[in-house]
Amino acid sequence: MSDKETINTMFQAFLQIQKMNVPYTIKNKMLGALFNMTPNGWRVVGITEKAIYRFKDYDFKYKSGMGINRSHKVPRHKRNRYLLENENWNVESWWTYFYERDKCILATSTENMNKEPLISKFRVPKNLFRSSGFSFKVKEAESAFLKNAYNKLSKKELMRS
């Protein structure tokens, strides 16, 4: 299925979920499952300073349990509520609203749980840290990006001392 076909299928399913006479919490969970179909979903656009240091501790590789999360810039429940409460969507306006709010910042678990807004230290180039189920991939390109970001942080610290 092409991305365009996937998006159209998702939109039609969204309209059915929106019409259902079930509590919002159920609809929100359904949208979570539906949005798993998103082409390039949960894309990473930034990374926090603490996350860079955490990656350094793990030799710039990803290991389960290292405490790095893809943290949504806009909380999913807020995005989903807005989507469900508004009824004048067409596929283009719906997709634009959703996709612009499906951006993530790599952050430590502690930062992700904190109520403070996340501050990205570096912008992440397009197509790095791609989704792999509920996780993300760290391959050669991602490791190179992380090492470069860490080196930039280290140079700034040296200049301050």
PDB file of C-alpha atoms in Angstrom:
ATOM      1  CA  MET A   1       0.000   0.000   0.000  1.00  0.00           C
ATOM      2  CA  SER A   2       1.383   3.433  -0.903  1.00  0.00           C
ATOM      3  CA  ASP A   3       1.652   6.183   1.713  1.00  0.00           C
ATOM      4  CA  LYS A   4      -1.285   8.000   0.099  1.00  0.00           C
ATOM      5  CA  GLU A   5      -3.443   4.845   0.252  1.00  0.00           C
ATOM      6  CA  THR A   6      -2.416   4.296   3.878  1.00  0.00           C
ATOM      7  CA  ILE A   7      -3.350   7.864   4.794  1.00  0.00           C
ATOM      8  CA  ASN A   8      -6.741   7.540   3.073  1.00  0.00           C
ATOM      9  CA  THR A   9      -7.390   4.237   4.856  1.00  0.00           C
ATOM     10  CA  MET A  10      -6.423   5.818   8.169  1.00  0.00           C
ATOM     11  CA  PHE A  11      -8.727   8.783   7.549  1.00  0.00           C
ATOM     12  CA  GLN A  12     -11.713   6.557   6.752  1.00  0.00           C
ATOM     13  CA  ALA A  13     -11.072   4.536   9.929  1.00  0.00           C
ATOM     14  CA  PHE A  14     -10.714   7.791  11.910  1.00  0.00           C
ATOM     15  CA  LEU A  15     -14.127   8.956  10.696  1.00  0.00           C
ATOM     16  CA  GLN A  16     -15.665   5.679  11.907  1.00  0.00           C
ATOM     17  CA  ILE A  17     -13.984   6.002  15.320  1.00  0.00           C
ATOM     18  CA  GLN A  18     -15.108   9.624  15.564  1.00  0.00           C
ATOM     19  CA  LYS A  19     -18.768   8.596  15.020  1.00  0.00           C
ATOM     20  CA  MET A  20     -18.757   5.846  17.656  1.00  0.00           C
ATOM     21  CA  ASN A  21     -20.837   6.299  20.762  1.00  0.00           C
ATOM     22  CA  VAL A  22     -18.121   5.200  23.209  1.00  0.00           C
ATOM     23  CA  PRO A  23     -16.179   7.140  25.860  1.00  0.00           C
ATOM     24  CA  TYR A  24     -13.274   9.342  24.790  1.00  0.00           C
ATOM     25  CA  THR A  25     -10.779   7.062  26.573  1.00  0.00           C
ATOM     26  CA  ILE A  26     -11.781   4.173  24.288  1.00  0.00           C
ATOM     27  CA  LYS A  27     -11.601   6.358  21.179  1.00  0.00           C
ATOM     28  CA  ASN A  28      -8.168   7.610  22.259  1.00  0.00           C
ATOM     29  CA  LYS A  29      -6.896   4.018  22.553  1.00  0.00           C
ATOM     30  CA  MET A  30      -8.358   3.188  19.156  1.00  0.00           C
ATOM     31  CA  LEU A  31      -6.580   6.166  17.626  1.00  0.00           C
ATOM     32  CA  GLY A  32      -3.344   4.986  19.214  1.00  0.00           C
ATOM     33  CA  ALA A  33      -3.717   1.661  17.395  1.00  0.00           C
ATOM     34  CA  LEU A  34      -4.782   3.353  14.164  1.00  0.00           C
ATOM     35  CA  PHE A  35      -1.852   5.775  14.198  1.00  0.00           C
ATOM     36  CA  ASN A  36       0.550   2.827  14.323  1.00  0.00           C
ATOM     37  CA  MET A  37      -0.035   2.714  10.555  1.00  0.00           C
ATOM     38  CA  THR A  38       1.479   6.182  10.095  1.00  0.00           C
ATOM     39  CA  PRO A  39       4.195   6.326   7.447  1.00  0.00           C
ATOM     40  CA  ASN A  40       7.332   7.500   9.299  1.00  0.00           C
ATOM     41  CA  GLY A  41       5.394   7.926  12.529  1.00  0.00           C
ATOM     42  CA  TRP A  42       6.800   9.353  15.755  1.00  0.00           C
ATOM     43  CA  ARG A  43       9.553  11.051  13.782  1.00  0.00           C
ATOM     44  CA  VAL A  44      12.415  12.459  15.791  1.00  0.00           C
ATOM     45  CA  VAL A  45      13.128  16.143  15.175  1.00  0.00           C
ATOM     46  CA  GLY A  46      15.281  17.000  18.201  1.00  0.00           C
ATOM     47  CA  ILE A  47      17.324  15.695  21.113  1.00  0.00           C
ATOM     48  CA  THR A  48      17.963  17.007  24.607  1.00  0.00           C
ATOM     49  CA  GLU A  49      21.407  17.568  26.075  1.00  0.00           C
ATOM     50  CA  LYS A  50      20.830  14.937  28.772  1.00  0.00           C
ATOM     51  CA  ALA A  51      19.878  12.386  26.118  1.00  0.00           C
ATOM     52  CA  ILE A  52      23.139  13.038  24.266  1.00  0.00           C
ATOM     53  CA  TYR A  53      25.122  12.424  27.452  1.00  0.00           C
ATOM     54  CA  ARG A  54      23.130   9.249  28.111  1.00  0.00           C
ATOM     55  CA  PHE A  55      23.970   7.977  24.627  1.00  0.00           C
ATOM     56  CA  LYS A  56      27.642   8.755  25.364  1.00  0.00           C
ATOM     57  CA  ASP A  57      27.382   6.511  28.448  1.00  0.00           C
ATOM     58  CA  TYR A  58      26.211   3.701  26.143  1.00  0.00           C
ATOM     59  CA  ASP A  59      28.914   4.254  23.495  1.00  0.00           C
ATOM     60  CA  PHE A  60      26.440   6.049  21.174  1.00  0.00           C
ATOM     61  CA  LYS A  61      24.349   2.908  20.733  1.00  0.00           C
ATOM     62  CA  TYR A  62      20.780   2.137  21.754  1.00  0.00           C
ATOM     63  CA  LYS A  63      20.203  -0.473  24.395  1.00  0.00           C
ATOM     64  CA  SER A  64      16.871  -1.459  25.875  1.00  0.00           C
ATOM     65  CA  GLY A  65      16.498  -0.003  29.345  1.00  0.00           C
ATOM     66  CA  MET A  66      18.941   2.869  28.830  1.00  0.00           C
ATOM     67  CA  GLY A  67      16.192   5.359  29.629  1.00  0.00           C
ATOM     68  CA  ILE A  68      15.820   7.237  26.340  1.00  0.00           C
ATOM     69  CA  ASN A  69      12.338   7.950  25.017  1.00  0.00           C
ATOM     70  CA  ARG A  70      10.780   9.538  21.987  1.00  0.00           C
ATOM     71  CA  SER A  71       8.845  12.268  23.730  1.00  0.00           C
ATOM     72  CA  HIS A  72       6.023  13.886  21.779  1.00  0.00           C
ATOM     73  CA  LYS A  73       6.256  17.653  21.473  1.00  0.00           C
ATOM     74  CA  VAL A  74       2.452  17.796  21.572  1.00  0.00           C
ATOM     75  CA  PRO A  75       0.926  15.252  23.954  1.00  0.00           C
ATOM     76  CA  ARG A  76      -0.908  12.604  21.958  1.00  0.00           C
ATOM     77  CA  HIS A  77      -4.048  12.774  24.111  1.00  0.00           C
ATOM     78  CA  LYS A  78      -4.369  16.531  23.445  1.00  0.00           C
ATOM     79  CA  ARG A  79      -3.849  16.067  19.705  1.00  0.00           C
ATOM     80  CA  ASN A  80      -6.344  13.198  19.623  1.00  0.00           C
ATOM     81  CA  ARG A  81      -8.970  15.103  21.601  1.00  0.00           C
ATOM     82  CA  TYR A  82      -8.770  18.006  19.153  1.00  0.00           C
ATOM     83  CA  LEU A  83      -9.025  15.641  16.190  1.00  0.00           C
ATOM     84  CA  LEU A  84     -12.078  13.909  17.651  1.00  0.00           C
ATOM     85  CA  GLU A  85     -13.874  17.071  18.743  1.00  0.00           C
ATOM     86  CA  ASN A  86     -13.675  18.755  15.332  1.00  0.00           C
ATOM     87  CA  GLU A  87     -15.862  17.415  12.554  1.00  0.00           C
ATOM     88  CA  ASN A  88     -14.989  19.462   9.498  1.00  0.00           C
ATOM     89  CA  TRP A  89     -11.971  17.421   8.444  1.00  0.00           C
ATOM     90  CA  ASN A  90     -11.080  16.416   4.952  1.00  0.00           C
ATOM     91  CA  VAL A  91      -8.214  14.002   4.447  1.00  0.00           C
ATOM     92  CA  GLU A  92      -5.684  16.774   3.723  1.00  0.00           C
ATOM     93  CA  SER A  93      -6.537  19.023   6.691  1.00  0.00           C
ATOM     94  CA  TRP A  94      -6.780  16.010   9.026  1.00  0.00           C
ATOM     95  CA  TRP A  95      -3.448  14.587   7.906  1.00  0.00           C
ATOM     96  CA  THR A  96      -1.685  17.975   8.113  1.00  0.00           C
ATOM     97  CA  TYR A  97      -2.970  18.587  11.638  1.00  0.00           C
ATOM     98  CA  PHE A  98      -2.052  15.102  12.792  1.00  0.00           C
ATOM     99  CA  TYR A  99       1.357  14.819  11.111  1.00  0.00           C
ATOM    100  CA  GLU A 100       2.564  18.239  12.278  1.00  0.00           C
ATOM    101  CA  ARG A 101       1.829  17.097  15.835  1.00  0.00           C
ATOM    102  CA  ASP A 102       3.454  13.670  15.548  1.00  0.00           C
ATOM    103  CA  LYS A 103       6.974  15.026  16.143  1.00  0.00           C
ATOM    104  CA  CYS A 104       9.199  13.725  18.920  1.00  0.00           C
ATOM    105  CA  ILE A 105      12.290  14.771  20.827  1.00  0.00           C
ATOM    106  CA  LEU A 106      14.696  12.166  22.175  1.00  0.00           C
ATOM    107  CA  ALA A 107      14.853  12.719  25.921  1.00  0.00           C
ATOM    108  CA  THR A 108      15.699  10.814  29.066  1.00  0.00           C
ATOM    109  CA  SER A 109      12.824   9.015  30.787  1.00  0.00           C
ATOM    110  CA  THR A 110      13.025  11.535  33.633  1.00  0.00           C
ATOM    111  CA  GLU A 111      12.732  14.465  31.224  1.00  0.00           C
ATOM    112  CA  ASN A 112       9.833  12.751  29.472  1.00  0.00           C
ATOM    113  CA  MET A 113       7.914  12.310  32.742  1.00  0.00           C
ATOM    114  CA  ASN A 114       8.607  15.866  33.903  1.00  0.00           C
ATOM    115  CA  LYS A 115       5.812  18.413  33.426  1.00  0.00           C
ATOM    116  CA  GLU A 116       8.278  20.971  32.028  1.00  0.00           C
ATOM    117  CA  PRO A 117       8.408  21.479  28.257  1.00  0.00           C
ATOM    118  CA  LEU A 118      11.276  19.632  26.610  1.00  0.00           C
ATOM    119  CA  ILE A 119      14.077  21.740  25.208  1.00  0.00           C
ATOM    120  CA  SER A 120      15.849  20.308  22.217  1.00  0.00           C
ATOM    121  CA  LYS A 121      19.581  21.015  22.180  1.00  0.00           C
ATOM    122  CA  PHE A 122      20.065  19.915  18.557  1.00  0.00           C
ATOM    123  CA  ARG A 123      17.801  19.507  15.568  1.00  0.00           C
ATOM    124  CA  VAL A 124      17.859  15.956  14.254  1.00  0.00           C
ATOM    125  CA  PRO A 125      18.223  15.579  10.474  1.00  0.00           C
ATOM    126  CA  LYS A 126      15.318  14.008   8.626  1.00  0.00           C
ATOM    127  CA  ASN A 127      15.041  10.197   8.609  1.00  0.00           C
ATOM    128  CA  LEU A 128      17.301   9.524  11.594  1.00  0.00           C
ATOM    129  CA  PHE A 129      16.083   7.426  14.548  1.00  0.00           C
ATOM    130  CA  ARG A 130      13.304   5.826  12.498  1.00  0.00           C
ATOM    131  CA  SER A 131      10.583   3.851  14.222  1.00  0.00           C
ATOM    132  CA  SER A 132      10.989   0.189  14.950  1.00  0.00           C
ATOM    133  CA  GLY A 133       7.810  -0.868  16.734  1.00  0.00           C
ATOM    134  CA  PHE A 134       7.630   1.172  19.925  1.00  0.00           C
ATOM    135  CA  SER A 135      11.354   1.824  19.761  1.00  0.00           C
ATOM    136  CA  PHE A 136      13.682   3.486  17.274  1.00  0.00           C
ATOM    137  CA  LYS A 137      16.768   2.487  15.321  1.00  0.00           C
ATOM    138  CA  VAL A 138      20.293   3.661  16.045  1.00  0.00           C
ATOM    139  CA  LYS A 139      22.549   2.665  13.188  1.00  0.00           C
ATOM    140  CA  GLU A 140      25.740   4.121  11.776  1.00  0.00           C
ATOM    141  CA  ALA A 141      24.210   7.452  10.678  1.00  0.00           C
ATOM    142  CA  GLU A 142      22.545   7.961  14.064  1.00  0.00           C
ATOM    143  CA  SER A 143      25.750   7.102  15.952  1.00  0.00           C
ATOM    144  CA  ALA A 144      27.700   9.588  13.830  1.00  0.00           C
ATOM    145  CA  PHE A 145      25.103  12.295  14.554  1.00  0.00           C
ATOM    146  CA  LEU A 146      25.260  11.549  18.304  1.00  0.00           C
ATOM    147  CA  LYS A 147      29.075  11.617  18.402  1.00  0.00           C
ATOM    148  CA  ASN A 148      29.113  14.914  16.527  1.00  0.00           C
ATOM    149  CA  ALA A 149      26.531  16.435  18.892  1.00  0.00           C
ATOM    150  CA  TYR A 150      28.491  15.213  21.924  1.00  0.00           C
ATOM    151  CA  ASN A 151      31.731  16.686  20.514  1.00  0.00           C
ATOM    152  CA  LYS A 152      30.005  20.050  20.056  1.00  0.00           C
ATOM    153  CA  LEU A 153      28.820  19.957  23.666  1.00  0.00           C
ATOM    154  CA  SER A 154      32.287  19.000  24.897  1.00  0.00           C
ATOM    155  CA  LYS A 155      33.913  21.894  23.001  1.00  0.00           C
ATOM    156  CA  LYS A 156      31.454  24.364  24.537  1.00  0.00           C
ATOM    157  CA  GLU A 157      32.245  23.045  28.025  1.00  0.00           C
ATOM    158  CA  LEU A 158      35.994  23.409  27.381  1.00  0.00           C
ATOM    159  CA  MET A 159      35.478  26.992  26.220  1.00  0.00           C
ATOM    160  CA  ARG A 160      33.569  27.803  29.434  1.00  0.00           C
ATOM    161  CA  SER A 161      36.331  26.480  31.710  1.00  0.00           C
TER     162      SER A 161
END
